[in-house]
Amino acid sequence: MTEQPIDLTAALARFDELWSPRIVARVNDYDVRVAKVAGEHVWHAHAHTDEFFLVLKGKFRLAVRDDQGERAVDLAPGEIFVVPAGVEHRPAAPDGAEILMFEPTGTSTVGERHDPVPAHVDVTTGHPL
Ligand code: NI
């Protein structure tokens, strides 16, 4: 990994694929990932880890559901949200967005439990930039 500063704008300019996170840094055993997103992802849950989201650009919506039911969490640039381990969630961005995620290295984009994965969703543990 580089020891140079990482320009997130430049990093995001290096790829166009949607729902296909790029690993821009590692922090101990965690990845810092950035992704371009548009439309809906898929309902899924990460059994063993929380998942951190920071919105960099655009409007981002996390649908979440747990024992208390389903709700939508709307996030603007500069806002963060942590989905607790085990909580089902479905990221979405009708008009497109750019996000940063922080999660353990090896974490799958669709978790361990998920609805059928549509073709536009990249099932990955993150790609090198
Ligand atoms: Ni997730």
XYZ file of N, CA and C and ligand atoms in Angstrom:
388
model
N 0.841 -1.214 0.000
C 0.000 0.000 0.000
C 0.868 1.254 0.000
N 0.359 2.245 -0.601
C 1.093 3.496 -0.728
C 1.234 4.210 0.607
N 2.287 4.949 0.727
C 2.413 5.829 1.892
C 2.241 7.270 1.469
N 1.720 7.439 0.272
C 1.414 8.780 -0.220
C -0.030 9.136 0.131
N -0.324 10.428 0.171
C -1.731 10.796 0.374
C -2.609 10.199 -0.730
N -3.834 9.893 -0.390
C -4.763 9.309 -1.355
C -5.849 10.338 -1.654
N -5.919 10.708 -2.914
C -6.926 11.672 -3.376
C -8.171 10.879 -3.771
N -9.204 10.970 -2.978
C -10.392 10.153 -3.246
C -11.067 10.548 -4.556
N -11.033 11.823 -4.885
C -11.620 12.262 -6.160
C -10.885 11.613 -7.326
N -9.560 11.598 -7.241
C -8.765 10.966 -8.296
C -9.004 9.462 -8.320
N -9.113 8.865 -7.156
C -9.360 7.419 -7.091
C -10.681 7.073 -7.769
N -11.692 7.871 -7.496
C -13.007 7.594 -8.078
C -13.023 7.845 -9.582
N -12.131 8.686 -10.062
C -12.066 8.980 -11.501
C -11.428 7.834 -12.289
N -10.837 6.882 -11.580
C -10.118 5.802 -12.260
C -10.991 4.619 -12.636
N -12.269 4.650 -12.269
C -13.140 3.538 -12.655
C -14.571 4.044 -12.795
N -15.366 3.271 -13.532
C -16.762 3.653 -13.780
C -17.762 2.606 -13.332
N -17.284 1.416 -13.008
C -18.217 0.341 -12.675
C -19.026 0.701 -11.431
N -20.324 0.386 -11.495
C -21.219 0.656 -10.375
C -21.268 -0.544 -9.430
N -21.487 -0.238 -8.160
C -21.601 -1.276 -7.126
C -20.400 -2.210 -7.158
N -19.224 -1.659 -7.342
C -18.000 -2.449 -7.490
C -16.872 -1.752 -6.729
N -16.818 -1.953 -5.415
C -15.926 -1.151 -4.566
C -14.443 -1.341 -4.875
N -13.704 -0.255 -4.742
C -12.251 -0.268 -4.884
C -11.617 -0.005 -3.517
N -10.590 -0.791 -3.203
C -9.895 -0.634 -1.919
C -8.834 0.445 -2.075
N -8.981 1.533 -1.337
C -8.044 2.652 -1.457
C -7.028 2.687 -0.320
N -7.301 1.986 0.754
C -6.353 1.939 1.872
C -6.740 0.782 2.778
N -5.758 0.371 3.583
C -6.049 -0.620 4.624
C -5.664 -0.024 5.968
N -6.475 -0.283 6.960
C -6.220 0.190 8.319
C -6.253 -1.043 9.215
N -5.089 -1.478 9.659
C -5.002 -2.765 10.354
C -5.678 -3.817 9.485
N -6.696 -4.478 9.976
C -7.334 -5.514 9.162
C -8.659 -5.029 8.560
N -8.750 -3.728 8.356
C -9.928 -3.147 7.714
C -9.576 -2.556 6.356
N -10.553 -2.586 5.442
C -10.425 -1.892 4.156
C -11.151 -0.562 4.222
N -10.551 0.426 3.573
C -11.271 1.640 3.202
C -11.592 1.479 1.726
N -12.868 1.445 1.409
C -13.309 1.206 0.030
C -14.136 2.387 -0.458
N -14.005 2.693 -1.738
C -14.892 3.681 -2.340
C -15.671 3.009 -3.453
N -16.875 3.504 -3.692
C -17.715 2.919 -4.735
C -18.587 3.989 -5.380
N -18.830 3.776 -6.664
C -19.849 4.538 -7.385
C -21.106 3.679 -7.401
N -22.221 4.280 -7.115
C -23.457 3.518 -7.013
C -24.583 4.258 -7.720
N -25.548 3.502 -8.225
C -26.759 4.087 -8.810
C -27.811 3.003 -8.877
N -29.048 3.379 -8.627
C -30.114 2.393 -8.558
C -30.046 1.653 -7.232
N -30.533 0.423 -7.243
C -30.612 -0.346 -5.994
C -29.599 -1.476 -5.954
N -29.074 -1.719 -4.788
C -28.238 -2.885 -4.521
C -29.185 -4.040 -4.183
N -28.855 -4.879 -3.244
C -29.677 -6.034 -2.924
C -29.795 -6.131 -1.403
N -30.943 -6.590 -0.932
C -31.085 -6.834 0.509
C -30.071 -7.867 0.942
N -29.335 -7.530 2.012
C -28.343 -8.481 2.525
C -28.001 -8.131 3.960
N -27.279 -9.024 4.609
C -26.816 -8.782 5.981
C -25.427 -9.378 6.152
N -24.618 -8.677 6.937
C -23.286 -9.161 7.299
C -23.383 -9.723 8.713
N -23.221 -11.023 8.821
C -23.473 -11.670 10.109
C -22.489 -11.235 11.178
N -21.246 -10.971 10.779
C -20.183 -10.845 11.780
C -19.571 -9.458 11.881
N -20.036 -8.507 11.087
C -19.396 -7.194 11.154
C -20.375 -6.061 10.926
N -20.128 -4.957 11.621
C -20.803 -3.708 11.302
C -20.261 -3.214 9.960
N -20.981 -2.282 9.347
C -20.528 -1.717 8.073
C -20.699 -0.201 8.132
N -19.601 0.495 7.876
C -19.577 1.962 7.971
C -19.731 2.566 6.577
N -20.606 3.559 6.461
C -20.801 4.274 5.199
C -20.577 5.771 5.415
N -19.865 6.379 4.496
C -19.734 7.835 4.418
C -20.119 8.235 3.002
N -21.021 9.172 2.873
C -21.415 9.642 1.544
C -20.481 10.777 1.113
N -19.895 10.598 -0.062
C -18.980 11.605 -0.606
C -19.691 12.545 -1.562
N -20.651 12.004 -2.307
C -21.309 12.792 -3.347
C -22.679 12.210 -3.618
N -23.665 13.058 -3.846
C -24.994 12.583 -4.196
C -25.825 12.208 -2.972
N -27.011 11.715 -3.254
C -27.925 11.283 -2.197
C -27.932 9.770 -2.140
N -27.784 9.270 -0.921
C -27.650 7.828 -0.708
C -28.708 7.389 0.287
N -29.344 6.282 0.006
C -30.402 5.787 0.894
C -30.087 4.359 1.305
N -30.157 4.124 2.611
C -30.030 2.774 3.136
C -31.395 2.351 3.658
N -31.995 1.366 3.021
C -33.160 0.734 3.622
C -32.628 -0.275 4.636
N -33.166 -0.248 5.843
C -32.722 -1.188 6.874
C -33.958 -1.838 7.488
N -33.814 -3.067 7.862
C -34.930 -3.724 8.556
C -34.384 -4.645 9.644
N -35.093 -4.595 10.763
C -34.735 -5.419 11.904
C -36.016 -5.782 12.640
N -35.893 -6.141 13.890
C -37.064 -6.575 14.666
C -38.159 -5.523 14.682
N -37.758 -4.250 14.596
C -38.740 -3.171 14.687
C -39.331 -2.794 13.325
N -38.948 -3.500 12.273
C -39.509 -3.216 10.967
C -38.513 -2.603 10.023
N -39.052 -2.014 8.949
C -38.206 -1.480 7.885
C -38.271 0.041 7.887
N -37.137 0.674 7.634
C -37.120 2.130 7.521
C -36.048 2.526 6.520
N -36.141 3.770 6.066
C -35.158 4.299 5.123
C -34.309 5.344 5.834
N -33.004 5.233 5.657
C -32.059 6.205 6.204
C -31.488 6.984 5.023
N -31.804 8.274 4.955
C -31.322 9.107 3.852
C -30.072 9.856 4.271
N -29.052 9.759 3.452
C -27.757 10.354 3.778
C -27.322 11.311 2.677
N -26.796 12.444 3.094
C -26.249 13.456 2.184
C -24.731 13.437 2.294
N -24.054 14.096 1.356
C -22.587 14.147 1.434
C -22.118 14.673 2.790
N -21.128 13.979 3.353
C -20.609 14.364 4.656
C -21.283 13.654 5.806
N -22.330 12.880 5.503
C -23.020 12.153 6.570
C -22.568 10.691 6.585
N -22.545 10.138 7.797
C -22.127 8.750 7.971
C -23.246 7.953 8.620
N -23.154 6.638 8.439
C -24.110 5.735 9.088
C -23.423 4.386 9.258
N -23.691 3.737 10.365
C -23.160 2.404 10.611
C -24.321 1.416 10.666
N -24.274 0.432 9.796
C -25.251 -0.665 9.834
C -24.698 -1.727 10.781
N -25.403 -2.015 11.865
C -24.891 -3.018 12.805
C -24.856 -4.415 12.190
N -23.957 -5.225 12.679
C -23.869 -6.618 12.237
C -25.230 -7.286 12.358
N -25.568 -8.061 11.342
C -26.795 -8.836 11.379
C -28.027 -8.109 10.892
N -27.939 -6.797 10.735
C -29.104 -6.017 10.298
C -29.188 -6.043 8.768
N -30.361 -6.423 8.270
C -30.545 -6.456 6.818
C -30.590 -5.032 6.277
N -29.956 -4.826 5.152
C -29.934 -3.488 4.554
C -29.864 -3.601 3.035
N -30.361 -2.527 2.386
C -30.308 -2.455 0.924
C -29.914 -1.031 0.543
N -28.662 -0.849 0.135
C -28.224 0.478 -0.310
C -28.905 0.852 -1.626
N -29.102 2.153 -1.825
C -29.689 2.638 -3.067
C -29.307 4.092 -3.285
N -29.311 4.473 -4.549
C -29.055 5.870 -4.906
C -29.721 6.117 -6.257
N -30.996 6.529 -6.250
C -31.732 6.655 -7.513
C -31.029 7.538 -8.539
N -30.386 8.601 -8.072
C -29.724 9.533 -8.999
C -28.215 9.364 -9.044
N -27.701 8.348 -8.376
C -26.270 8.114 -8.364
C -25.599 8.780 -7.178
N -24.560 8.132 -6.681
C -23.820 8.667 -5.535
C -22.429 8.038 -5.509
N -21.583 8.646 -4.696
C -20.263 8.086 -4.430
C -20.130 7.932 -2.924
N -19.648 6.759 -2.507
C -19.614 6.444 -1.077
C -18.259 5.877 -0.683
N -17.987 5.967 0.607
C -16.802 5.342 1.197
C -17.292 4.368 2.260
N -16.698 3.189 2.271
C -17.054 2.168 3.255
C -15.820 1.739 4.035
N -16.050 1.348 5.262
C -14.976 0.898 6.150
C -15.435 -0.394 6.780
N -14.725 -1.467 6.490
C -15.164 -2.781 6.958
C -13.995 -3.758 6.907
N -14.109 -4.853 7.640
C -12.983 -5.786 7.701
C -12.606 -6.314 6.317
N -11.314 -6.435 6.069
C -10.823 -7.034 4.832
C -11.475 -8.397 4.652
N -11.957 -8.640 3.422
C -12.613 -9.909 3.137
C -14.114 -9.856 3.238
N -14.657 -8.729 3.686
C -16.106 -8.607 3.787
C -16.731 -8.586 2.396
N -17.703 -9.457 2.164
C -18.393 -9.514 0.873
C -19.387 -8.366 0.744
N -19.539 -7.864 -0.471
C -20.507 -6.789 -0.708
C -21.943 -7.231 -0.457
N -22.191 -8.520 -0.490
C -23.566 -9.000 -0.289
C -23.724 -9.788 1.009
N -22.707 -9.774 1.851
C -22.816 -10.440 3.137
C -22.914 -11.939 3.011
N -23.410 -12.555 4.065
C -23.554 -14.016 4.083
C -24.988 -14.420 3.779
N -25.880 -13.459 3.836
C -27.317 -13.766 3.674
C -27.878 -12.677 2.787
N -28.472 -13.064 1.658
C -28.933 -12.039 0.726
C -30.016 -12.564 -0.198
N -30.765 -11.635 -0.756
C -31.726 -11.961 -1.795
C -30.953 -12.381 -3.055
N -31.651 -12.925 -4.050
C -30.978 -13.230 -5.319
C -30.248 -11.991 -5.832
N -29.019 -12.183 -6.249
C -28.176 -11.039 -6.623
C -28.417 -10.676 -8.085
N -28.862 -9.450 -8.350
C -29.067 -9.035 -9.742
C -27.736 -8.857 -10.468
N -27.802 -8.869 -11.791
C -26.581 -8.852 -12.602
C -25.745 -7.599 -12.402
N -26.385 -6.489 -12.024
C -25.619 -5.237 -11.920
C -24.848 -5.120 -10.610
N -25.016 -6.088 -9.730
C -24.311 -6.053 -8.438
C -23.063 -6.951 -8.511
N -21.924 -6.359 -8.202
C -20.660 -7.064 -8.227
C -20.452 -7.774 -6.875
N -20.495 -9.093 -6.880
C -20.241 -9.838 -5.656
C -18.732 -9.954 -5.489
N -18.203 -9.204 -4.543
C -16.751 -9.108 -4.408
C -16.401 -8.761 -2.977
N -15.146 -8.962 -2.632
C -14.657 -8.464 -1.349
C -13.839 -7.192 -1.568
N -14.077 -6.527 -2.700
C -13.375 -5.292 -3.028
C -12.243 -5.560 -4.009
N -12.063 -4.622 -4.929
C -10.999 -4.738 -5.930
C -9.873 -3.764 -5.589
N -8.636 -4.128 -5.964
C -7.570 -3.132 -5.838
C -7.883 -1.937 -6.733
N -7.449 -0.791 -6.336
C -7.722 0.403 -7.144
C -7.011 0.306 -8.472
Ni -23.659 -4.351 3.349
